[in-house]
Short mmCIF file of C-alpha atoms and ligand atoms in Angstrom, two decimals:
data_model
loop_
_atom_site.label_atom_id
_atom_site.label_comp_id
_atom_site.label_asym_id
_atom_site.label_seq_id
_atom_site.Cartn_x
_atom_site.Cartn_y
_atom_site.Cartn_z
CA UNK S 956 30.55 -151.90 -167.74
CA UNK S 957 28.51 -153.56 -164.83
CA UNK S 958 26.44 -150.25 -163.37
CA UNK S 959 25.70 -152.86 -159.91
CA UNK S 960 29.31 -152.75 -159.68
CA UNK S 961 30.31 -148.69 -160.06
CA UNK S 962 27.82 -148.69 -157.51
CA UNK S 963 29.14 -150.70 -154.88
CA UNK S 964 32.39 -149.47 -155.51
CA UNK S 965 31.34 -146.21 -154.30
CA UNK S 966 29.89 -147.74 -151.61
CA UNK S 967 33.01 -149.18 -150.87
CA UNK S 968 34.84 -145.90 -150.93
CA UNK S 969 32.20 -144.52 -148.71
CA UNK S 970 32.73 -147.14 -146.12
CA UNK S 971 36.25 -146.95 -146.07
CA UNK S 972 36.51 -143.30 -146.23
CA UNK S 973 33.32 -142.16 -143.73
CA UNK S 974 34.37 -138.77 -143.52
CA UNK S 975 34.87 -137.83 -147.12
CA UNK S 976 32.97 -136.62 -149.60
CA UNK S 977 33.61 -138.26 -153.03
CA UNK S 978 34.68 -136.15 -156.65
CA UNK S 979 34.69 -138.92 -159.41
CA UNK S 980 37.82 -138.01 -161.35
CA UNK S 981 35.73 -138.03 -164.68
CA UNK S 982 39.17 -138.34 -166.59
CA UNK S 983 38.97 -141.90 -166.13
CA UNK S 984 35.86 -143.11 -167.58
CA UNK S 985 33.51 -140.28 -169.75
CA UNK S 986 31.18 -142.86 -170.85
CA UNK S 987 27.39 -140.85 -170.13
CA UNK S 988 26.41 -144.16 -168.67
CA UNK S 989 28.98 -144.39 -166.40
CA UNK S 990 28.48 -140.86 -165.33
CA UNK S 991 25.19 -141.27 -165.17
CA UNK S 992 24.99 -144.32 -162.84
CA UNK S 993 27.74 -142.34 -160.40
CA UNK S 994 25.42 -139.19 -160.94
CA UNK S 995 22.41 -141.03 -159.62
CA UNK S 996 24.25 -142.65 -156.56
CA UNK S 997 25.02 -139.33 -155.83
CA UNK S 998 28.53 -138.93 -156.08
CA UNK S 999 30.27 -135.32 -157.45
CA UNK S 1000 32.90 -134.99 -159.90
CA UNK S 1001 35.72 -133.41 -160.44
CA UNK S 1002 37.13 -132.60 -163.62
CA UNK S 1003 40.34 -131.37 -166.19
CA UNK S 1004 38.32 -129.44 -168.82
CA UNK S 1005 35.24 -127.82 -170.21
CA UNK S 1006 34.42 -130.78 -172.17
CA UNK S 1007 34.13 -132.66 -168.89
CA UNK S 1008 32.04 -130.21 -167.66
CA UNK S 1009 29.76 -130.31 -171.10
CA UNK S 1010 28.82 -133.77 -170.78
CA UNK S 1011 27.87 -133.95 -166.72
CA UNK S 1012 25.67 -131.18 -167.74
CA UNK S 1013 23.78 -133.08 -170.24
CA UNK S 1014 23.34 -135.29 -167.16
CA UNK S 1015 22.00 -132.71 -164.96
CA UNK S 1016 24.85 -132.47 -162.95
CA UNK S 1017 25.60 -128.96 -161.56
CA UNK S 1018 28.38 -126.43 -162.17
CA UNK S 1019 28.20 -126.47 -158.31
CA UNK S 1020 29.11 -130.06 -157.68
CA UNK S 1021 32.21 -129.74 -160.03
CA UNK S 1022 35.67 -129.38 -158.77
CA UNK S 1023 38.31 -128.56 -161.52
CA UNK S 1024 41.92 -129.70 -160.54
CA UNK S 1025 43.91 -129.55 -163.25
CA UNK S 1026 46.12 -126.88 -162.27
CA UNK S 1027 47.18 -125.30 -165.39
CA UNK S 1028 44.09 -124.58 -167.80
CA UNK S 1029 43.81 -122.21 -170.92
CA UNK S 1030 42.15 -118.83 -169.47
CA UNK S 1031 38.84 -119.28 -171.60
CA UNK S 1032 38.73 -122.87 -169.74
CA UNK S 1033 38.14 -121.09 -166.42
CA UNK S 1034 35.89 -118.69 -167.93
CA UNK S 1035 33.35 -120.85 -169.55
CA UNK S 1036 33.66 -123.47 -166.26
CA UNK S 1037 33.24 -120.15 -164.23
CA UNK S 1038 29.83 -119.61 -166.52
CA UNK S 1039 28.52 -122.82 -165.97
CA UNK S 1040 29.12 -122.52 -162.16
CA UNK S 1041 32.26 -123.80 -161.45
CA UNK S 1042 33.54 -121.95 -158.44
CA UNK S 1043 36.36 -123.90 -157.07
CA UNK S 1044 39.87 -124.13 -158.93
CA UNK S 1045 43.19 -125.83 -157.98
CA UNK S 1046 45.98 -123.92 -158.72
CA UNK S 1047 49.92 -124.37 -158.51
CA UNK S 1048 51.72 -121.16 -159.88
CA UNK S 1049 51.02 -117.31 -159.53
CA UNK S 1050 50.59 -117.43 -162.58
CA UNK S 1051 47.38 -119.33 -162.58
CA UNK S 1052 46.40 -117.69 -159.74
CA UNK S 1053 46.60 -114.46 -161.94
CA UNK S 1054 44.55 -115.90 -164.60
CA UNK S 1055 41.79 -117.18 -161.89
CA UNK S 1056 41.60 -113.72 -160.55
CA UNK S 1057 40.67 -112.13 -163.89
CA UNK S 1058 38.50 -114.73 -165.58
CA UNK S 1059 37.00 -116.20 -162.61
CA UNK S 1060 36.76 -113.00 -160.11
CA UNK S 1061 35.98 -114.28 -156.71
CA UNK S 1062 35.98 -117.94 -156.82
CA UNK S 1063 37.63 -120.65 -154.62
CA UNK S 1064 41.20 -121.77 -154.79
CA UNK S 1065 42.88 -125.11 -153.60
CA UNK S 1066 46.75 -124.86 -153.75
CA UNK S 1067 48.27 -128.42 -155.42
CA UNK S 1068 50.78 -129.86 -152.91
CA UNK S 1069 53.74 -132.38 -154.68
CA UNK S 1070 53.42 -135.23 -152.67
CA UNK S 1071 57.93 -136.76 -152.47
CA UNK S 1072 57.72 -140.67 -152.35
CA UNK S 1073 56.67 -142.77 -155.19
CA UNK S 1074 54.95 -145.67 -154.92
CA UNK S 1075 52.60 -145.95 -157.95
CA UNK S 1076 52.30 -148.51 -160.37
CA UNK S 1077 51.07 -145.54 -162.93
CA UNK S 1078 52.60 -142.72 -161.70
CA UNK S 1079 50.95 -139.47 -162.23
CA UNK S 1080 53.50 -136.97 -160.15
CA UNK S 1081 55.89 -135.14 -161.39
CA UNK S 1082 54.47 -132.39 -163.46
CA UNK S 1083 52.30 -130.64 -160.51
CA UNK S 1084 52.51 -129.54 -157.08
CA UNK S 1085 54.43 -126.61 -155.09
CA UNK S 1086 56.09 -127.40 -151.70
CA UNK S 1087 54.92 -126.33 -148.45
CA UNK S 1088 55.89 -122.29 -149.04
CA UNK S 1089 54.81 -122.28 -152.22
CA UNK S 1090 52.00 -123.28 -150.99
CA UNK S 1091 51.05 -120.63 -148.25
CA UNK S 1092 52.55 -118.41 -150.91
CA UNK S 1093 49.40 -118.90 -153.26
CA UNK S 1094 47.25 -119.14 -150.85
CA UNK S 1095 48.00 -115.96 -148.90
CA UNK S 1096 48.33 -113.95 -152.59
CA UNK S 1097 44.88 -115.84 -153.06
CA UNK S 1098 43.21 -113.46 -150.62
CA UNK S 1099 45.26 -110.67 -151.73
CA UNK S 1100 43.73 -110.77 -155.27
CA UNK S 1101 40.04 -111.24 -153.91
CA UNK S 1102 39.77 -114.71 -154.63
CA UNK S 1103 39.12 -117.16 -151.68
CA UNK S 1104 41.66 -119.23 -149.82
CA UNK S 1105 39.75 -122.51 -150.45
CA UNK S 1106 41.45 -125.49 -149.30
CA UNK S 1107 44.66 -128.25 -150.48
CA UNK S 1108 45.27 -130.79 -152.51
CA UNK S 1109 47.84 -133.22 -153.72
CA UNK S 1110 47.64 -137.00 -155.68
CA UNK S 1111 49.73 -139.86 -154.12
CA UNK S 1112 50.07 -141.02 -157.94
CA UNK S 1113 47.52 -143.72 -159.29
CA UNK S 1114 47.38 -147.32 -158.28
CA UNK S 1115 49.24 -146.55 -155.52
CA UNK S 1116 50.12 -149.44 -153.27
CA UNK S 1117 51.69 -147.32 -150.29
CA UNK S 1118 48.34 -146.04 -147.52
CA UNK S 1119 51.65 -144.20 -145.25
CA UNK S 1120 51.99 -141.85 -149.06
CA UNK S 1121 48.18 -140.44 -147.54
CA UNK S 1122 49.48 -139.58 -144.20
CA UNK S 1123 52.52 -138.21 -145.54
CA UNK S 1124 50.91 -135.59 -147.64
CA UNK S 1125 48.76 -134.82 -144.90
CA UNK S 1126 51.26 -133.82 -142.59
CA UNK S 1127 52.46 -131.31 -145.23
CA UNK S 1128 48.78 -130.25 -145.66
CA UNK S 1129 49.09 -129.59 -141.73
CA UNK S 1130 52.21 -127.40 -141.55
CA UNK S 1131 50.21 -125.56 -144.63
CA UNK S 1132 46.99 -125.15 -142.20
CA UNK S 1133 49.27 -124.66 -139.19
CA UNK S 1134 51.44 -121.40 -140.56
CA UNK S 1135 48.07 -120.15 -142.43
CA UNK S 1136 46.29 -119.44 -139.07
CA UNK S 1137 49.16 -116.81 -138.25
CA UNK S 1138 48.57 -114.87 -141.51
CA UNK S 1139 44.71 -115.04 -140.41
CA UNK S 1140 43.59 -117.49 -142.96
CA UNK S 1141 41.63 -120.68 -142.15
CA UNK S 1142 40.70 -123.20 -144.98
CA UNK S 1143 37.71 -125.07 -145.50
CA UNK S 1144 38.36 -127.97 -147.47
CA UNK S 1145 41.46 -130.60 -147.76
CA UNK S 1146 41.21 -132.67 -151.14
CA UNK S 1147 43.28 -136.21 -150.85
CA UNK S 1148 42.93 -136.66 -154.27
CA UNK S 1149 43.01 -140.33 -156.15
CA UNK S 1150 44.96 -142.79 -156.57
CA UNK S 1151 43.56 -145.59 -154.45
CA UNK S 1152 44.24 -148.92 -155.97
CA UNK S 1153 41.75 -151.37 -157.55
CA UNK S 1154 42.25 -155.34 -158.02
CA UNK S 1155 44.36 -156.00 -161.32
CA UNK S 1156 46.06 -159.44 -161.41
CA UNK S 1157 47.13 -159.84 -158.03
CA UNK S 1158 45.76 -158.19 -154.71
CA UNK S 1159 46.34 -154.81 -153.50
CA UNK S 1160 46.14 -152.55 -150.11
CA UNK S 1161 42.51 -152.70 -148.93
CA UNK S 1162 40.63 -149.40 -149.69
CA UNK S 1163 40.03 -149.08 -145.53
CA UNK S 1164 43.48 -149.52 -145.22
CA UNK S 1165 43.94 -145.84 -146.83
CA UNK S 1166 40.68 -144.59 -145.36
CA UNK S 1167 42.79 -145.61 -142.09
CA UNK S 1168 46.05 -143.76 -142.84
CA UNK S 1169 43.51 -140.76 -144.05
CA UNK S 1170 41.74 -140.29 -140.88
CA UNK S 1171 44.93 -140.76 -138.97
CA UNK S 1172 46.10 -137.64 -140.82
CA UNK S 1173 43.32 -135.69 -140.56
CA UNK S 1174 42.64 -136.31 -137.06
CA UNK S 1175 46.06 -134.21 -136.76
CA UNK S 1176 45.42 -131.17 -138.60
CA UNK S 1177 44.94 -128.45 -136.01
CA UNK S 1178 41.32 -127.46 -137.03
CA UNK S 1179 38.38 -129.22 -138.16
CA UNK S 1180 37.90 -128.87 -142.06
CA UNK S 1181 35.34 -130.52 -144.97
CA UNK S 1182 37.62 -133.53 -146.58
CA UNK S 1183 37.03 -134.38 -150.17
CA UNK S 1184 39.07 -137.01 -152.18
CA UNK S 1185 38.65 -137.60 -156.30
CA UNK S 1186 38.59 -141.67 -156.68
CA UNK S 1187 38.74 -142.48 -160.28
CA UNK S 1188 40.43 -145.99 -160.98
CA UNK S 1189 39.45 -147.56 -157.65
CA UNK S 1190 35.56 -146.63 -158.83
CA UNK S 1191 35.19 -147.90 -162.05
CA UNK S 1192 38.33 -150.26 -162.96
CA UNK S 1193 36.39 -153.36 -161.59
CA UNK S 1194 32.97 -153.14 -163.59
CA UNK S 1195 34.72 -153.20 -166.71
CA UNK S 1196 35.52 -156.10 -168.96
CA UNK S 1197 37.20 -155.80 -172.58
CA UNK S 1198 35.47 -158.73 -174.96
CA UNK S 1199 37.29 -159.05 -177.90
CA UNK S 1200 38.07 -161.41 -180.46
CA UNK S 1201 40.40 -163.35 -181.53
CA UNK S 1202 41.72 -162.29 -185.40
CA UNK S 1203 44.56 -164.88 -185.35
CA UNK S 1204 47.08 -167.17 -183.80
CA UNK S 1205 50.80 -167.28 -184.72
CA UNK S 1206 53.62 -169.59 -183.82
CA UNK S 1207 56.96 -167.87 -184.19
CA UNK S 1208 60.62 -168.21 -183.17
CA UNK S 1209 59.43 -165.49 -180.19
CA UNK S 1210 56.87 -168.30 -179.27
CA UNK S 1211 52.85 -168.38 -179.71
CA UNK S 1212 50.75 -165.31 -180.33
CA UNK S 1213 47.60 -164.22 -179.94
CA UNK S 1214 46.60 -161.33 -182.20
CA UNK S 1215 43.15 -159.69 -181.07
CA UNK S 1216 40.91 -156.72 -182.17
CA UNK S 1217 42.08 -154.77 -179.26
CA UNK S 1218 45.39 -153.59 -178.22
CA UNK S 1219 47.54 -150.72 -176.68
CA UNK S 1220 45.98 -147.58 -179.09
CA UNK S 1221 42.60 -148.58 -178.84
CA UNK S 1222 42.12 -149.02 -175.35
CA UNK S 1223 45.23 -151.22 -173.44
CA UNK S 1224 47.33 -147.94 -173.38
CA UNK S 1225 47.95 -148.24 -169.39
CA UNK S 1226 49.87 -151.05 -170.36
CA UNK S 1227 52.44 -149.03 -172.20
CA UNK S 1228 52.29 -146.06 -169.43
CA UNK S 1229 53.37 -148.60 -166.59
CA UNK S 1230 56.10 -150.15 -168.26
CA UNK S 1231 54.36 -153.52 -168.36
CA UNK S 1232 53.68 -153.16 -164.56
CA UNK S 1233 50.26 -153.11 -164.50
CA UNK S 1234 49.12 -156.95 -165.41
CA UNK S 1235 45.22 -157.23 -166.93
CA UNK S 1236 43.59 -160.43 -165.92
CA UNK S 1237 43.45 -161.88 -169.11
CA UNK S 1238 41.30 -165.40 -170.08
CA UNK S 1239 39.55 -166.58 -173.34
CA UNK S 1240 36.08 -168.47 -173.67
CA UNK S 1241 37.20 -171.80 -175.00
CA UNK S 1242 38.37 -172.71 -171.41
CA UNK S 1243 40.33 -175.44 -172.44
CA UNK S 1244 42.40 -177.69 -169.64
CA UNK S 1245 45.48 -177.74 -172.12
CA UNK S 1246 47.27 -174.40 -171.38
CA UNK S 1247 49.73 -172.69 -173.67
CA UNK S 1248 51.75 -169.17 -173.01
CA UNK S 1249 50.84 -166.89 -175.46
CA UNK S 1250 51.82 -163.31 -176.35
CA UNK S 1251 48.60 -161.17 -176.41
CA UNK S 1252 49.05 -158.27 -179.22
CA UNK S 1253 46.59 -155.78 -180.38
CA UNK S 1254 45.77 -155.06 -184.42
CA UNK S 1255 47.79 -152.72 -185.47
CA UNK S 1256 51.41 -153.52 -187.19
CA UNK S 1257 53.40 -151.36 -184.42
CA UNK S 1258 55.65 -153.11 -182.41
CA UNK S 1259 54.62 -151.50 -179.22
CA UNK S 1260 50.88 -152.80 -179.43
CA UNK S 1261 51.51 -156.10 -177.56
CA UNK S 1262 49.64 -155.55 -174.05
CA UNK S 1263 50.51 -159.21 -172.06
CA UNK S 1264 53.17 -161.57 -172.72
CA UNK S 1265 53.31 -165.41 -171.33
CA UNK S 1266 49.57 -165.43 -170.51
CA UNK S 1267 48.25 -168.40 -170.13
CA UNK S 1268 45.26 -169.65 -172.40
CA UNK S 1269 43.48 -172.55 -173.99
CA UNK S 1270 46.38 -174.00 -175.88
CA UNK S 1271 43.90 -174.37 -178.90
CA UNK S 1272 42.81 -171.12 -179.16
CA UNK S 1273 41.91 -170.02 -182.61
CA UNK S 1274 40.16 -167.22 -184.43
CA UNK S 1275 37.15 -166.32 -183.74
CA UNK S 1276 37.43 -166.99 -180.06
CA UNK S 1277 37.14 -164.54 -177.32
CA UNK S 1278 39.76 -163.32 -174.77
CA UNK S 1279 38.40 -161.43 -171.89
CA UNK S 1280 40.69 -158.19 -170.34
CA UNK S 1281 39.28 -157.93 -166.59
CA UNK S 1282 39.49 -154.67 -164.49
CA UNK S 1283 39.17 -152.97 -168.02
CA UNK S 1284 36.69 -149.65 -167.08
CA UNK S 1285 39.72 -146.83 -165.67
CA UNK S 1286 41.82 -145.58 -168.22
CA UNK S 1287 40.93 -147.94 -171.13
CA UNK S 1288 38.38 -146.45 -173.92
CA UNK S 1289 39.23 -142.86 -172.85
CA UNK S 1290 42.35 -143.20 -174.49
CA UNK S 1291 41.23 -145.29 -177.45
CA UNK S 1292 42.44 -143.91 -180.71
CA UNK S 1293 42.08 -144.89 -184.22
CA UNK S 1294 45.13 -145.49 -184.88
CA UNK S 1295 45.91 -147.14 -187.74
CA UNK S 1296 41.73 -147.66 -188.68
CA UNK S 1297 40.89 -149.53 -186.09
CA UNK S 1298 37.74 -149.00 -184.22
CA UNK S 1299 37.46 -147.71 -181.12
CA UNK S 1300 35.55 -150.14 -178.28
CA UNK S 1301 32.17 -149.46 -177.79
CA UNK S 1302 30.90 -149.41 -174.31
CA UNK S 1303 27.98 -151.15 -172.98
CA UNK S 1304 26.17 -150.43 -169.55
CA UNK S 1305 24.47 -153.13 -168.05
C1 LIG L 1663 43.50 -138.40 -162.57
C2 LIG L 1663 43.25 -137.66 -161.34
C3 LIG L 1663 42.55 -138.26 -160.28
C4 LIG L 1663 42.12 -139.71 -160.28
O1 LIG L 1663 43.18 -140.56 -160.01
P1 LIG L 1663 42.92 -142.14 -159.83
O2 LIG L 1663 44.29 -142.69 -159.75
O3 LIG L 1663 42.18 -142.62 -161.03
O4 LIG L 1663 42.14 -142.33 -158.59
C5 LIG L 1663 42.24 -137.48 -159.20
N1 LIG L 1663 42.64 -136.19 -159.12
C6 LIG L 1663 43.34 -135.60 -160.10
C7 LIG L 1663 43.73 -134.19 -159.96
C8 LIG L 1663 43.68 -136.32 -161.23
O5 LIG L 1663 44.38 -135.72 -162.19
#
């Protein structure tokens, strides 16, 4: 992981987005050295558990400057995040809302919006969200149980490729905002999530291209309010590069493949979660001129462990050598397993 580049990434997001205060979705990449390089540039985080909120502590980061959107969480999740100072909590069901109220008395609440049209290359909707009334629903029974109307949220899905998905959402948030003021309830905060898009194998949306479609939303809602957003993928994706090694070469009636120490349980999972759609740049270090398709296939013997097919590489590749996986730091080592006994990458900041 290349710390310069986290950095400017941010930076990036900053430009683009001028008006919005960054939450690294910590999800993405939990390596303390990434953390602690976002940390430093002073970005916030927002989190899915208590472990999350464990390890920024160990970096100094405060209960404070956590957001926690997972919607759903077991009770003692919101109790110990309420202990170490967690105040705000998305929520998406009375239910939740219930559980807030009794082991987080008096904290914040952001209702999760489903956001309709996909147009993700990982999608990540789906599972969360309410509509527009369930929406006020929460949020009015929100003040009802002493907790505080906070804010929205939704997530356009990850990788999306669509900047309109932004300003669709947001003119939901606004008919939220809108029928709130009548029940005498102004939020503070609207959260537009993650999602944005980083540079895999062939070019995407530009980042200010969203920021765009964000402040054309915003500008519409009908009072002023704080805007967060929680990039994950578009932060760290860039700065990270898989090197791994070649353990064989095969020619078989499928045609030739390349067998490495890596593959889809120990870190190229994404590949299996998109169907294939999301394409790793993928090159070796012999950098021969004579090029040959190969099959690239992780370690293990399961079937589903092959993570690029008809790349093409130095057509005398052999063991030993080293294929490089660009765009490798979102979503990669955090879902490493050891399946089958094989290790888990280790990350290096540089
Ligand atoms: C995973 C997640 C994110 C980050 O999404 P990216 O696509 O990595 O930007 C942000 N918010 C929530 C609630 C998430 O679950």
């Amino acid at each position: 992981m290349r710390a310069a580049r986290i950095v400017a990434a941010l930076d990036a997001f900053r430009n683009a987005f001028p008006q919005v205060r960054p939450f690294y979705a910590t999800k993405c990449n939990t390596d303390p050295g990434v953390l602690s390089v976002l940390h430093t540039t002073g970005a916030r985080f927002e989190v899915a558990s208590v472990e999350e909120i464990r390890i920024l502590g160990t970096l100094g980061v405060r209960g404070q400057d956590v957001i926690f959107s997972n919607p759903v969480r077991a009770r003692e999740q919101t109790r110990q995040a309420s202990r170490a100072g967690v105040y705000r909590f998305a929520v998406d069901s009375r239910e939740e809302l219930h559980r807030v109220a009794e082991e987080a008395p008096g904290s914040c609440v952001y209702a999760r919006l489903a956001t309709g049209g996909r147009a993700s290359v990982v999608p990540s909707e789906g599972k969360f969200g309410v509509d527009v009334r369930g929406a006020i629903d929460l949020l009015v029974r929100a003040r009802d149980l002493g907790l505080v109307p906070y804010g929205i949220t939704f997530h356009i899905g990850s990788q999306s490729l669509r900047p309109a998905a932004l300003e669709a959402a947001l003119g939901d948030v606004h008919t939220v905002l809108s029928r709130l003021v009548s029940a005498g309830i102004r939020l503070q905060m609207v959260d537009l999530g993650g999602g944005f898009p980083a540079a895999y194998d062939r070019p995407v949306p530009p980042l200010a291209a969203f920021g765009r479609a964000a402040a054309a939303g915003i500008a519409q809602l009908p009072y002023p309010v704080e805007v967060f957003a929680e990039p994950g993928r578009c932060i760290v994706a860039e700065a990270g590069t898989f090197r791994c090694r070649v353990i064989g070469v095969a020619q078989r009636p499928s045609g030739y493949w390349a067998h490495t120490d890596l593959g889809v349980f120990n870190g190229m999972m994404e590949v299996l979660e998109s169907g294939g759609d999301l394409r790793y740049p993928i090159r070796d270090n012999r950098g021969s001129a004579n090029r040959r398709r190969f099959h690239v296939t992780g370690p293990t013997c399961d079937g589903q462990d092959t993570y690029a097919r008809d790349v093409p590489l130095s057509a005398d590749l052999r063991e030993g050598d080293e294929v490089l996986i660009g765009s490798a730091g979102a979503y990669t080592t955090v879902y490493a397993s050891r399946f089958n006994g094989f290790a888990r990458p280790r990350v290096v900041v540089t």
